[in-house]
Short mmCIF file of N, CA and C in Angstrom, two decimals:
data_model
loop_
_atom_site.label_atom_id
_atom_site.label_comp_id
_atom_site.label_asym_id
_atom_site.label_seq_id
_atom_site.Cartn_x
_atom_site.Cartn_y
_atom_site.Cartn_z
N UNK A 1 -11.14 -0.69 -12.09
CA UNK A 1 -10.23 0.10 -12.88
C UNK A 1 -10.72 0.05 -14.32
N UNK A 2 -11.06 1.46 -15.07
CA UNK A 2 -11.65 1.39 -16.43
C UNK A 2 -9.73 1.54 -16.90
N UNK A 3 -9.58 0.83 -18.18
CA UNK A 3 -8.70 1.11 -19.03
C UNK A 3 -8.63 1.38 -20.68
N UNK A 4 -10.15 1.04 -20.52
CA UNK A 4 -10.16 1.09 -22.53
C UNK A 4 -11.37 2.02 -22.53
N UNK A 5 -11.86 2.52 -23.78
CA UNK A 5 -13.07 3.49 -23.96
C UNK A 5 -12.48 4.63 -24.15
N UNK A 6 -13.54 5.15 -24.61
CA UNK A 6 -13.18 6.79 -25.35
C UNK A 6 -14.17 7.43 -24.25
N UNK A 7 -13.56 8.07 -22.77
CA UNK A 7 -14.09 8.55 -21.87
C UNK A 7 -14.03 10.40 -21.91
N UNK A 8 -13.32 11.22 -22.11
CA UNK A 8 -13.49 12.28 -22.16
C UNK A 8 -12.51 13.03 -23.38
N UNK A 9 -12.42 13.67 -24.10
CA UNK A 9 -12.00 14.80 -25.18
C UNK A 9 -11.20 14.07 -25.65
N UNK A 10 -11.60 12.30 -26.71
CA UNK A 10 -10.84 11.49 -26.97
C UNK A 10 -9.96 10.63 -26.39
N UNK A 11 -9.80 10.94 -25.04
CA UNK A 11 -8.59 10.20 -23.98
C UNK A 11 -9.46 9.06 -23.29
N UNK A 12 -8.42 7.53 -23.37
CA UNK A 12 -8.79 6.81 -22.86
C UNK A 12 -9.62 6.78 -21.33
N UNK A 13 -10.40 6.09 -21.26
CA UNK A 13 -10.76 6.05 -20.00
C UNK A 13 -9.36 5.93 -18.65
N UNK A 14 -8.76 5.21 -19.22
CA UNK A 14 -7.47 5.02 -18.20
C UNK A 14 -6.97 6.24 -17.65
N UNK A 15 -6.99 7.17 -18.49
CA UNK A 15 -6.23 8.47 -17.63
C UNK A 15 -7.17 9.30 -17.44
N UNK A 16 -8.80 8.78 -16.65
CA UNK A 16 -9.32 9.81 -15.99
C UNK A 16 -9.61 9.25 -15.01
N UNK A 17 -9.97 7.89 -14.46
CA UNK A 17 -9.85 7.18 -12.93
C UNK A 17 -8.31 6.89 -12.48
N UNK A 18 -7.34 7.09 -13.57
CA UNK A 18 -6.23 6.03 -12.50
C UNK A 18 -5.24 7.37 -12.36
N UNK A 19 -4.70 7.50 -11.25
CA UNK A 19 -3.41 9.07 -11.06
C UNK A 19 -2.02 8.31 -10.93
N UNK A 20 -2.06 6.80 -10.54
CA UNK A 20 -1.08 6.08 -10.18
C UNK A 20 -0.24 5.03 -10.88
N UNK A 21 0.95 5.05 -11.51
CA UNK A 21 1.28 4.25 -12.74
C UNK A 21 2.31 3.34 -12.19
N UNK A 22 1.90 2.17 -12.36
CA UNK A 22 3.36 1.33 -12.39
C UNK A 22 4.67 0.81 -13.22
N UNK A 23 4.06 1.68 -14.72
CA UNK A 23 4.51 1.59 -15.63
C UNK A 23 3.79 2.72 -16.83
N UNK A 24 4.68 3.09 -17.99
CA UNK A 24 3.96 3.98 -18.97
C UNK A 24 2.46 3.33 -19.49
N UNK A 25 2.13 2.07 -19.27
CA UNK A 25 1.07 1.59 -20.09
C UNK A 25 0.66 0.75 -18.81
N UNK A 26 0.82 0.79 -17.52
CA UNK A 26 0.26 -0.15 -16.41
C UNK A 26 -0.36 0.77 -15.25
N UNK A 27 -1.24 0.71 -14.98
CA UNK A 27 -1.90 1.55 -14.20
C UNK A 27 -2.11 0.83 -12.80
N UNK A 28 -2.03 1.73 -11.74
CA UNK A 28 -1.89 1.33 -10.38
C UNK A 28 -3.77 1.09 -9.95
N UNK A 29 -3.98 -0.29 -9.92
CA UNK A 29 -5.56 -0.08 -9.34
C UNK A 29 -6.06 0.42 -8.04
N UNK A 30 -7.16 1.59 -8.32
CA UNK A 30 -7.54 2.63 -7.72
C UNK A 30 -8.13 1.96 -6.24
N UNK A 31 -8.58 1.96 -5.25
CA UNK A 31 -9.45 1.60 -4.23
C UNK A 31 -10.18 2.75 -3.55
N UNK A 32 -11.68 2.39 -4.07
CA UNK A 32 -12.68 3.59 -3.54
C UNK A 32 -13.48 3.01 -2.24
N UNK A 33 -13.21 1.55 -2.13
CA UNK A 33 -13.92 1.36 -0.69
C UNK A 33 -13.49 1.41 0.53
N UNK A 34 -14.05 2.04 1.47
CA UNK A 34 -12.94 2.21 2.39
C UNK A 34 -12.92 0.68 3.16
N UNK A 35 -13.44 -0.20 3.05
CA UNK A 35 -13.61 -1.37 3.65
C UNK A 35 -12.17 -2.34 3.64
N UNK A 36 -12.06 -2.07 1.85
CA UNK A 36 -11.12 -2.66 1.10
C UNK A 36 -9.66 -2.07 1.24
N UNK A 37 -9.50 -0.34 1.36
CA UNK A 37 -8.30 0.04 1.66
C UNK A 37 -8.00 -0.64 3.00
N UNK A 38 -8.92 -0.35 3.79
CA UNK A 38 -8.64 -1.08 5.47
C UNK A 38 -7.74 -2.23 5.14
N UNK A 39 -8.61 -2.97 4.82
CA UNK A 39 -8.50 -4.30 4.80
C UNK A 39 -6.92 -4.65 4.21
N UNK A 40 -6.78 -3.94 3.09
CA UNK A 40 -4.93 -4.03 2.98
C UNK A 40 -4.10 -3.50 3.71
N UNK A 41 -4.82 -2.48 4.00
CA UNK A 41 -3.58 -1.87 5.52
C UNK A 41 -3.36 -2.89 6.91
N UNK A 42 -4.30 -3.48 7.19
CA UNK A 42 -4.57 -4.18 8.40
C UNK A 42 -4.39 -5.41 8.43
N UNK A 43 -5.17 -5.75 6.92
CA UNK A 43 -5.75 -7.68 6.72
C UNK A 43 -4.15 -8.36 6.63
N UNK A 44 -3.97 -9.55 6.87
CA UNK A 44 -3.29 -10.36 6.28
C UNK A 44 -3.23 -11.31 5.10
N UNK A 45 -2.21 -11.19 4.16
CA UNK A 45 -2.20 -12.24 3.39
C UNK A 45 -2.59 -11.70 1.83
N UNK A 46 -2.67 -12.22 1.13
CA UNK A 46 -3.24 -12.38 -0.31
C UNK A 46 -4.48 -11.70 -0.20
N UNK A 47 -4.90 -10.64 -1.77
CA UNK A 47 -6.39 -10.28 -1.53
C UNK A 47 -7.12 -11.36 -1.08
N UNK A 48 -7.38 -12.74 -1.43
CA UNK A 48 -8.57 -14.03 -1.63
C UNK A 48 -8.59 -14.26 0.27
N UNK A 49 -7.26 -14.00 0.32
CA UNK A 49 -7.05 -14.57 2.30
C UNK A 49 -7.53 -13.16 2.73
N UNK A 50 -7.30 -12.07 2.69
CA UNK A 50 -7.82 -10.71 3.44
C UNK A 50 -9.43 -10.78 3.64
N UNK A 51 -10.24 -11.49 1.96
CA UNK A 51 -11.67 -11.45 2.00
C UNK A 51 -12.06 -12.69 2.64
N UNK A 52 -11.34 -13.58 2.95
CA UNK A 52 -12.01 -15.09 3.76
C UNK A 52 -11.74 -14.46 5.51
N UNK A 53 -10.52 -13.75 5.81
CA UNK A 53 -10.43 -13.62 7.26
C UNK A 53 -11.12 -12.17 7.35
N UNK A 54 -11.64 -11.52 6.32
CA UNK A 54 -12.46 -10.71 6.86
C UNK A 54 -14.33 -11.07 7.25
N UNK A 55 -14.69 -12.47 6.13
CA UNK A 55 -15.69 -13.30 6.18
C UNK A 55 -16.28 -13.66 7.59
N UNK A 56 -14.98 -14.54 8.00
CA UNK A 56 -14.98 -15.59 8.99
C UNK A 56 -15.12 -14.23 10.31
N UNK A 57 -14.19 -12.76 10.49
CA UNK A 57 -14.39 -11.80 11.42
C UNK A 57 -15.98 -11.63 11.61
N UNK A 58 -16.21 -11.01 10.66
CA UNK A 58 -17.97 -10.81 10.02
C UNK A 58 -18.53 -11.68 11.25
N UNK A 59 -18.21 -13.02 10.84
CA UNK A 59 -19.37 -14.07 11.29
C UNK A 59 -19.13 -14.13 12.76
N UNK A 60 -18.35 -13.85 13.16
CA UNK A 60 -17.85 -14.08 14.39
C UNK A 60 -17.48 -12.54 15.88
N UNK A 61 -17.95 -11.89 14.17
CA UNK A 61 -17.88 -9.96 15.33
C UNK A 61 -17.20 -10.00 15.81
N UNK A 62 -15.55 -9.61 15.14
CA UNK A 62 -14.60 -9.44 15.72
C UNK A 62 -14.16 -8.54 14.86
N UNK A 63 -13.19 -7.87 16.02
CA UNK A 63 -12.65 -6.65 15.01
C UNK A 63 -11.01 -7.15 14.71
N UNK A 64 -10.25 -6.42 13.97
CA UNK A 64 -9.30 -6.97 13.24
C UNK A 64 -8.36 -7.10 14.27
N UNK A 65 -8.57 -5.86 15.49
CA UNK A 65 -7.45 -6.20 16.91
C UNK A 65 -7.55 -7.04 17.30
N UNK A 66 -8.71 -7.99 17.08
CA UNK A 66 -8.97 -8.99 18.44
C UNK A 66 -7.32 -10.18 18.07
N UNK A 67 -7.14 -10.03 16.82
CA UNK A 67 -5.84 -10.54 16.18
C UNK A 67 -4.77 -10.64 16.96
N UNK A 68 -4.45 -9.60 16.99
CA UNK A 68 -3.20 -8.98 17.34
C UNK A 68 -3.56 -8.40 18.97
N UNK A 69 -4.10 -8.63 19.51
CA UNK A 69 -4.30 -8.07 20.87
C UNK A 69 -3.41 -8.83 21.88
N UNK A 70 -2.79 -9.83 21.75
CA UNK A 70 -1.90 -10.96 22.84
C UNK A 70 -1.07 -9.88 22.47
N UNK A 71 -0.64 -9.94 21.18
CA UNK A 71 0.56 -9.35 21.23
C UNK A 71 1.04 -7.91 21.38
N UNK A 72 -0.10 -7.17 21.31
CA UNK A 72 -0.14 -5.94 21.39
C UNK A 72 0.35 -5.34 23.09
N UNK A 73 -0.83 -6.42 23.78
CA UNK A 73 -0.54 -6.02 25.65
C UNK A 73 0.64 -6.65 26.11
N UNK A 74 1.72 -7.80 25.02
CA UNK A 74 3.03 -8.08 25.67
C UNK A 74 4.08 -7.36 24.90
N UNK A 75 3.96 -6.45 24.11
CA UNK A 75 4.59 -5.69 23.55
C UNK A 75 4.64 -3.91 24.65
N UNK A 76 3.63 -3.62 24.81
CA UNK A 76 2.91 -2.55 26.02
C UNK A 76 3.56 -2.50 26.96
N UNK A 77 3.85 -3.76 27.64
CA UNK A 77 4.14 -4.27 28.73
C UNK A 77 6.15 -4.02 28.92
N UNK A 78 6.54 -3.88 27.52
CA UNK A 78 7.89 -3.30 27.79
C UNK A 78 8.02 -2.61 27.07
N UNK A 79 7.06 -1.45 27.21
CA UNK A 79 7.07 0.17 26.59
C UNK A 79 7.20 1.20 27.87
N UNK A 80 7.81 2.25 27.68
CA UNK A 80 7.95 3.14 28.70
C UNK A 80 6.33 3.86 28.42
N UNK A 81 5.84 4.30 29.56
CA UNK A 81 4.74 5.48 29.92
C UNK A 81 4.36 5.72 28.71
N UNK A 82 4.96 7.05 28.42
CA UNK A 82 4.79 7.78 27.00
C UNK A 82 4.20 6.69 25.59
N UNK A 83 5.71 5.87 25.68
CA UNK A 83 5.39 4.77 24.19
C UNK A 83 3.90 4.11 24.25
N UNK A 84 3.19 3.89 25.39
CA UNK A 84 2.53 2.88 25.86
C UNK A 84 1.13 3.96 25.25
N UNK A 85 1.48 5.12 26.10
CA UNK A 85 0.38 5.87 25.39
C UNK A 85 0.04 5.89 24.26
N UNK A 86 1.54 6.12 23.04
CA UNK A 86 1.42 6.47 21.47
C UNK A 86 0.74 4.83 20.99
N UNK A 87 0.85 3.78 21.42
CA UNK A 87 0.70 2.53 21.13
C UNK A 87 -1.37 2.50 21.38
N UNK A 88 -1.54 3.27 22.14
CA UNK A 88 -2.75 2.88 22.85
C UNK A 88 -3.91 3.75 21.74
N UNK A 89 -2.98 5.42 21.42
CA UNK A 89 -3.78 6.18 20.98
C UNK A 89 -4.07 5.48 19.13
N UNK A 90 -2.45 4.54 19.00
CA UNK A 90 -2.32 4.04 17.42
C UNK A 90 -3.96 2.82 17.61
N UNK A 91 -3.83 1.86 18.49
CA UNK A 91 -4.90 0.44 18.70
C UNK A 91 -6.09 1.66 18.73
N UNK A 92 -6.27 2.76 19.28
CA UNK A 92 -7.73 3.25 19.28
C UNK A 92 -8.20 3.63 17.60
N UNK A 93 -7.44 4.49 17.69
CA UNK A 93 -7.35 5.12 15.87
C UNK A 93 -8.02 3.95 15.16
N UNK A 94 -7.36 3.01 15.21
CA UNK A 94 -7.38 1.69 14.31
C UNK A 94 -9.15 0.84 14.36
N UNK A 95 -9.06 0.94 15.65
CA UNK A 95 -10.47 0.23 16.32
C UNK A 95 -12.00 1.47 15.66
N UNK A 96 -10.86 2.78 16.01
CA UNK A 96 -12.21 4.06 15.64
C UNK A 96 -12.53 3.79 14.23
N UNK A 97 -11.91 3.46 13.42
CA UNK A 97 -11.98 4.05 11.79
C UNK A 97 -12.44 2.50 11.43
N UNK A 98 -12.25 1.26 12.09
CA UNK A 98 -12.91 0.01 12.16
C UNK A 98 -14.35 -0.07 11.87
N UNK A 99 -15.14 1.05 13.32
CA UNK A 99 -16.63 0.88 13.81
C UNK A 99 -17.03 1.96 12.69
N UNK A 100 -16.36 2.75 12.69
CA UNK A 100 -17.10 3.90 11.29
C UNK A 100 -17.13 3.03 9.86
N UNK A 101 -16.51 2.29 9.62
CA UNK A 101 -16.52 1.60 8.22
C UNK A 101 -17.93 0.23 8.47
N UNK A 102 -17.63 -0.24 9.54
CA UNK A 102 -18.73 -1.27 9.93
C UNK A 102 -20.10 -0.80 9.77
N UNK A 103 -19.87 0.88 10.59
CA UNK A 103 -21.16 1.76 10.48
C UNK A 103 -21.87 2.24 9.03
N UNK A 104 -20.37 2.54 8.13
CA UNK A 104 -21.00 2.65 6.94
C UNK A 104 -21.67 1.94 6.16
N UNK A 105 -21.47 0.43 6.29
CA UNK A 105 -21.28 -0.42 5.48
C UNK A 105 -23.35 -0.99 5.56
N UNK A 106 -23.48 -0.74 7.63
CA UNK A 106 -24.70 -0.68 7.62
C UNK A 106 -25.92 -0.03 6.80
N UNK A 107 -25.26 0.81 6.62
CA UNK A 107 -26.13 2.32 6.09
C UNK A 107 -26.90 1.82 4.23
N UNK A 108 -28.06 2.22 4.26
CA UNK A 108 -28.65 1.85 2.93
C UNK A 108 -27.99 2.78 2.02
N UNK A 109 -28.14 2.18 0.44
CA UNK A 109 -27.75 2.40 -0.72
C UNK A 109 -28.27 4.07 -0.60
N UNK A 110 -27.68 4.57 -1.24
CA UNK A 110 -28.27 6.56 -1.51
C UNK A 110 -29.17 5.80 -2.72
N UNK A 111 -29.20 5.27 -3.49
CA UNK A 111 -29.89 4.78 -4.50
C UNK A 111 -30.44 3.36 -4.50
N UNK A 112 -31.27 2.30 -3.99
CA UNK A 112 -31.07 1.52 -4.08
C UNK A 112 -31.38 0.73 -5.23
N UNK A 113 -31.84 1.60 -6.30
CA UNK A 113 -31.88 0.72 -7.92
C UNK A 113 -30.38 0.43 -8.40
N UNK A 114 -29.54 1.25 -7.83
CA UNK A 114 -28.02 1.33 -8.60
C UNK A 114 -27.25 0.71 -7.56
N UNK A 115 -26.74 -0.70 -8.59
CA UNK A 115 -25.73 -1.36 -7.28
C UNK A 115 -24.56 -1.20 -6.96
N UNK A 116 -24.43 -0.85 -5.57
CA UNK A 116 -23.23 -0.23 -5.15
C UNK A 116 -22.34 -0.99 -4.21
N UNK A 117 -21.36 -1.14 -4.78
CA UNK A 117 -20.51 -1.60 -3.18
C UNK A 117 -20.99 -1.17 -1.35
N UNK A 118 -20.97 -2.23 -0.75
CA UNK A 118 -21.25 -1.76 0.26
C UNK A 118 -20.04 -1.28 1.20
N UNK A 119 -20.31 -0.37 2.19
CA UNK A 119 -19.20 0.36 2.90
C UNK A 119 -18.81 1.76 2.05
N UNK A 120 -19.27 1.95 1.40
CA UNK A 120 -19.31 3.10 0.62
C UNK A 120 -20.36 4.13 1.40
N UNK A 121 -20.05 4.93 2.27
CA UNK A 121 -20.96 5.71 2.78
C UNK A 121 -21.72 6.55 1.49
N UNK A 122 -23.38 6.94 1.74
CA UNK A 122 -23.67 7.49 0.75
C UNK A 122 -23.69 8.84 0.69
N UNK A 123 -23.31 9.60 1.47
CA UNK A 123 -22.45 11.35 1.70
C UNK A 123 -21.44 11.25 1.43
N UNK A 124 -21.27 12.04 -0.10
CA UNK A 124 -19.94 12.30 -0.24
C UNK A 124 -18.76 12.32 0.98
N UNK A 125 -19.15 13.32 1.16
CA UNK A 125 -18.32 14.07 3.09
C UNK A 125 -17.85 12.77 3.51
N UNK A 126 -18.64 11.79 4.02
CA UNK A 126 -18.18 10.75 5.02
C UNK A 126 -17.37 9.78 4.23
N UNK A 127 -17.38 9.48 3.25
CA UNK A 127 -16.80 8.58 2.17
C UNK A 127 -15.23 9.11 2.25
N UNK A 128 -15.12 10.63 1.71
CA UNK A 128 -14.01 10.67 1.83
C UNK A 128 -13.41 11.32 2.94
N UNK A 129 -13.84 11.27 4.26
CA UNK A 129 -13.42 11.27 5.25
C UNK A 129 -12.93 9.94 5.76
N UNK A 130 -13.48 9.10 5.37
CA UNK A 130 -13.46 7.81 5.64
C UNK A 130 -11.66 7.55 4.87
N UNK A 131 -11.95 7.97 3.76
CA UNK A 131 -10.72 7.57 2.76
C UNK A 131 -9.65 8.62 3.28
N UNK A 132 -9.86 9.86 3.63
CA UNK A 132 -8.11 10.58 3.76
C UNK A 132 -8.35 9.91 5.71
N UNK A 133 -8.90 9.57 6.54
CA UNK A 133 -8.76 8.94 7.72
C UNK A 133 -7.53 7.49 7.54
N UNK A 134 -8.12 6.78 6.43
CA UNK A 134 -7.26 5.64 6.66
C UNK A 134 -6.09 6.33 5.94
N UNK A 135 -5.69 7.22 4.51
CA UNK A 135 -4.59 7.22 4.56
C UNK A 135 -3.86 7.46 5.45
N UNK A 136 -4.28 8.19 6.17
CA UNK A 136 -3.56 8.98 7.63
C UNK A 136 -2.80 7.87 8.27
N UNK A 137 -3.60 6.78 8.94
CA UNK A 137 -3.65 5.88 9.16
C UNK A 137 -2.30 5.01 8.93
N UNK A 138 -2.44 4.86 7.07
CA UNK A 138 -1.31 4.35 6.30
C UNK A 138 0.22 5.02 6.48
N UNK A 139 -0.06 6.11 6.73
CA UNK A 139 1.18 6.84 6.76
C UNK A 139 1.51 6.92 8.20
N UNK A 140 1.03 6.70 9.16
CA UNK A 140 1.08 6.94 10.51
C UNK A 140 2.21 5.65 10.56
N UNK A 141 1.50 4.41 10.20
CA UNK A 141 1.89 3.27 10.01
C UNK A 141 3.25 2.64 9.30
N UNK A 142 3.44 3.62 8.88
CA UNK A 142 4.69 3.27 7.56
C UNK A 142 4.45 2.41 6.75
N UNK A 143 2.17 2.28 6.52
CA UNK A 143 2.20 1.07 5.57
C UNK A 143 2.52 1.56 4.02
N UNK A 144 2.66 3.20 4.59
CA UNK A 144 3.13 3.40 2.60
C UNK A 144 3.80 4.99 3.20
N UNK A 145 4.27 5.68 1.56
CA UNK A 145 4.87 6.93 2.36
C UNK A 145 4.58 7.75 0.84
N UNK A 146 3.49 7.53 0.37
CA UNK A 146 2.88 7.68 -1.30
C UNK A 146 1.27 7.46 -0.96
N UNK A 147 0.37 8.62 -1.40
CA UNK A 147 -0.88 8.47 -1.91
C UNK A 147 -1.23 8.74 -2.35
N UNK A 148 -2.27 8.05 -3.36
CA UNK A 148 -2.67 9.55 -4.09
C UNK A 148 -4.59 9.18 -4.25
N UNK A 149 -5.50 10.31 -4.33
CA UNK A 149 -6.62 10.03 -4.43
C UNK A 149 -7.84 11.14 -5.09
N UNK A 150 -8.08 10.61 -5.68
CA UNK A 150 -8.95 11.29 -6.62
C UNK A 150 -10.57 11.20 -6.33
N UNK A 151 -10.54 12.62 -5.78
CA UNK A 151 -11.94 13.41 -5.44
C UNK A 151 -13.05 12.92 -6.35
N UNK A 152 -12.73 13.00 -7.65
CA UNK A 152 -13.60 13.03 -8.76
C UNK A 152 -12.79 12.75 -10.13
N UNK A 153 -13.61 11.63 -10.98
CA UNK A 153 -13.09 11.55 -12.06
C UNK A 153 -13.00 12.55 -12.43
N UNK A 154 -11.73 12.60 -13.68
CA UNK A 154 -11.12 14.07 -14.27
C UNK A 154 -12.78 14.53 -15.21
N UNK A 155 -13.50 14.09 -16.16
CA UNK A 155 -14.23 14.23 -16.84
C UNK A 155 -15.71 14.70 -16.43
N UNK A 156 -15.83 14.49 -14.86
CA UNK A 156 -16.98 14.11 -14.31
C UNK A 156 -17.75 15.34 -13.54
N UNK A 157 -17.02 17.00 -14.23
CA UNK A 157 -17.66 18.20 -13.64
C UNK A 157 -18.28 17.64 -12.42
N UNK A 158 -17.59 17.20 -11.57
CA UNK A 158 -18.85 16.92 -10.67
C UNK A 158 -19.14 18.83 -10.00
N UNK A 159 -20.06 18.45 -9.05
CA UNK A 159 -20.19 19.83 -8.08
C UNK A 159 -19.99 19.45 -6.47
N UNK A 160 -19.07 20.42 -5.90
CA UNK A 160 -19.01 20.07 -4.76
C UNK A 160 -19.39 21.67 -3.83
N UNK A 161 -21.01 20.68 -3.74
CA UNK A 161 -22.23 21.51 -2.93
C UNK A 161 -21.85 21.55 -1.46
N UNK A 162 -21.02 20.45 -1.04
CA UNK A 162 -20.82 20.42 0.41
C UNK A 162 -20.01 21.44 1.27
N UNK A 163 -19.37 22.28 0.08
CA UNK A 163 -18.19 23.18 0.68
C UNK A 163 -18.35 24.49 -0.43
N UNK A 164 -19.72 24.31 -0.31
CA UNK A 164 -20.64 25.69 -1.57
C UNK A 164 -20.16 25.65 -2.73
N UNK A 165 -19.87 24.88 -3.72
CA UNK A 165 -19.88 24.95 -4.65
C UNK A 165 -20.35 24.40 -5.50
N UNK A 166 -21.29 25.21 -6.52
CA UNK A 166 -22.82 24.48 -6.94
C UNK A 166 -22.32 24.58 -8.36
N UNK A 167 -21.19 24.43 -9.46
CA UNK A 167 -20.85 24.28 -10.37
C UNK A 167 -19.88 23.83 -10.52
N UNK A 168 -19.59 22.68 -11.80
CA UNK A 168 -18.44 22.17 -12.26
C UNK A 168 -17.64 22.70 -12.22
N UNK A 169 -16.02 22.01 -12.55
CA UNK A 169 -14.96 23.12 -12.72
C UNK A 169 -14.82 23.66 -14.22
N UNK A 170 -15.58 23.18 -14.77
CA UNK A 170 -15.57 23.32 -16.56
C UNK A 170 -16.70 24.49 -16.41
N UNK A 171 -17.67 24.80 -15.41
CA UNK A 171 -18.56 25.64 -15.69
C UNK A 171 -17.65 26.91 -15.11
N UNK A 172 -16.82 26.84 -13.93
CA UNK A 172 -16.41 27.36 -13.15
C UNK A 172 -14.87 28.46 -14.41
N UNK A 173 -14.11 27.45 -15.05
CA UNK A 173 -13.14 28.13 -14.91
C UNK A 173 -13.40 28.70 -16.87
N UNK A 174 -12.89 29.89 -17.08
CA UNK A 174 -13.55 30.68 -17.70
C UNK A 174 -12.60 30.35 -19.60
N UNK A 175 -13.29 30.48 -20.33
CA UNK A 175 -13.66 29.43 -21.50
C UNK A 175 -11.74 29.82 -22.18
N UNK A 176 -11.02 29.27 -22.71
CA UNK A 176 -10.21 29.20 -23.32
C UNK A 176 -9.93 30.59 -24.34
N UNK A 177 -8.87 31.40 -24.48
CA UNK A 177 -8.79 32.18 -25.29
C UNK A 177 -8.76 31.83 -27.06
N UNK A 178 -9.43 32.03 -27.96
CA UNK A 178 -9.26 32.10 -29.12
C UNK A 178 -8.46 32.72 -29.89
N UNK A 179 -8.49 32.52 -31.42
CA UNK A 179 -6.98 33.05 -32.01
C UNK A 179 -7.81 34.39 -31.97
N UNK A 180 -8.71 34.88 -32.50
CA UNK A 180 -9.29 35.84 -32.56
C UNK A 180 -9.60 36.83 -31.20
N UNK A 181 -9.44 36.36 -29.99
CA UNK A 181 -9.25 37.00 -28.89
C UNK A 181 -7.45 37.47 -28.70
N UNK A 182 -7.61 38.85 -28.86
CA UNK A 182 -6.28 39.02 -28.10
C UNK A 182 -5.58 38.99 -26.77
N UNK A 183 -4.76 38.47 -26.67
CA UNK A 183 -4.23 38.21 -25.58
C UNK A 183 -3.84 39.50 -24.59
N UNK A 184 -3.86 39.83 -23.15
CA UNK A 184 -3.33 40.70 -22.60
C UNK A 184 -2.06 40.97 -22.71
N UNK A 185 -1.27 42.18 -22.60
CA UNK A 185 0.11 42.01 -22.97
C UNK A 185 0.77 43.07 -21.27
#
């Protein structure tokens, strides 16, 4: 989370990464990895306990169901048909968006001079597929019923070539009227 600096047309850095406030002057910290959103939706405990039982998983190649799996098949077990299904299709979802983050996480740097968090897929596309997948996820879940996520820093013209568009939105949207321009009436 940036909060200080003179990041774009005088405005703090704070109000071009953060969309989420917990307060007029407290900013909600952002999460761009999808490893890390997982990991609060799923993990247990305190951030420090989510990164030791995600450690100890690591070492041991387990996925986060293997957890919760006793309880999952005696919970199943007095679900009608239908429920058993919605329960089965929720544990797959969970397990799917698991092996894709594991998969990403494999995947080399798009850059490897510039150090990057790992699990950060390096295609745009998959990154934030990765990221509106787990909100889905979150909301499926009732782990929240609020998201919010930002494509691109506000300042950061990026271009989004993936869905044809090969110019900023500052190049894109057409220059401000002047006093000396008259206005249409």
């Amino acid at each position: 989370m940036r909060k200080a600096g003179d990041c774009d047309s005088g405005y703090s850095c704070a109000y071009e990464y953060n969309l989420a406030w917990k307060s007029p002057n407290q900013p909600v910290t952002p999460e761009t990895n999808p490893r890390l959103a997982f990991e609060r939706l799923f993990g247990a405990g305190s951030p420090r306990e989510r990164a030791a039982n995600l450690k100890q998983r690591q070492l041991e190649q387990q996925s986060i169901l293997d957890f919760v799996l006793d309880d999952a098949r005696a919970v199943q077990r007095q679900l009608s048909g239908r429920d058993q299904e919605k329960l089965d299709q929720y544990l797959t979802s969970v397990r799917e968006l698991e092996m894709r983050i594991q998969k990403a996480e494999r995947m080399p740097a798009a850059n490897p001079a510039v150090e990057a968090p790992s699990g950060i897929p390096p295609e745009f596309a998959e990154h934030i597929q990765l990221m509106f997948d787990t909100i889905l996820l979150a909301f499926q879940t009732d782990s929240t019923r609020v998201a919010t996520m930002l494509i691109a820093a506000e300042g950061s013209n990026r271009t989004f070539s993936e869905i044809g568009i090969s110019q900023g939105h500052h190049n894109l949207s057409p220059p401000p009227p002047t006093s000396r321009t008259p206005l249409p009436r």
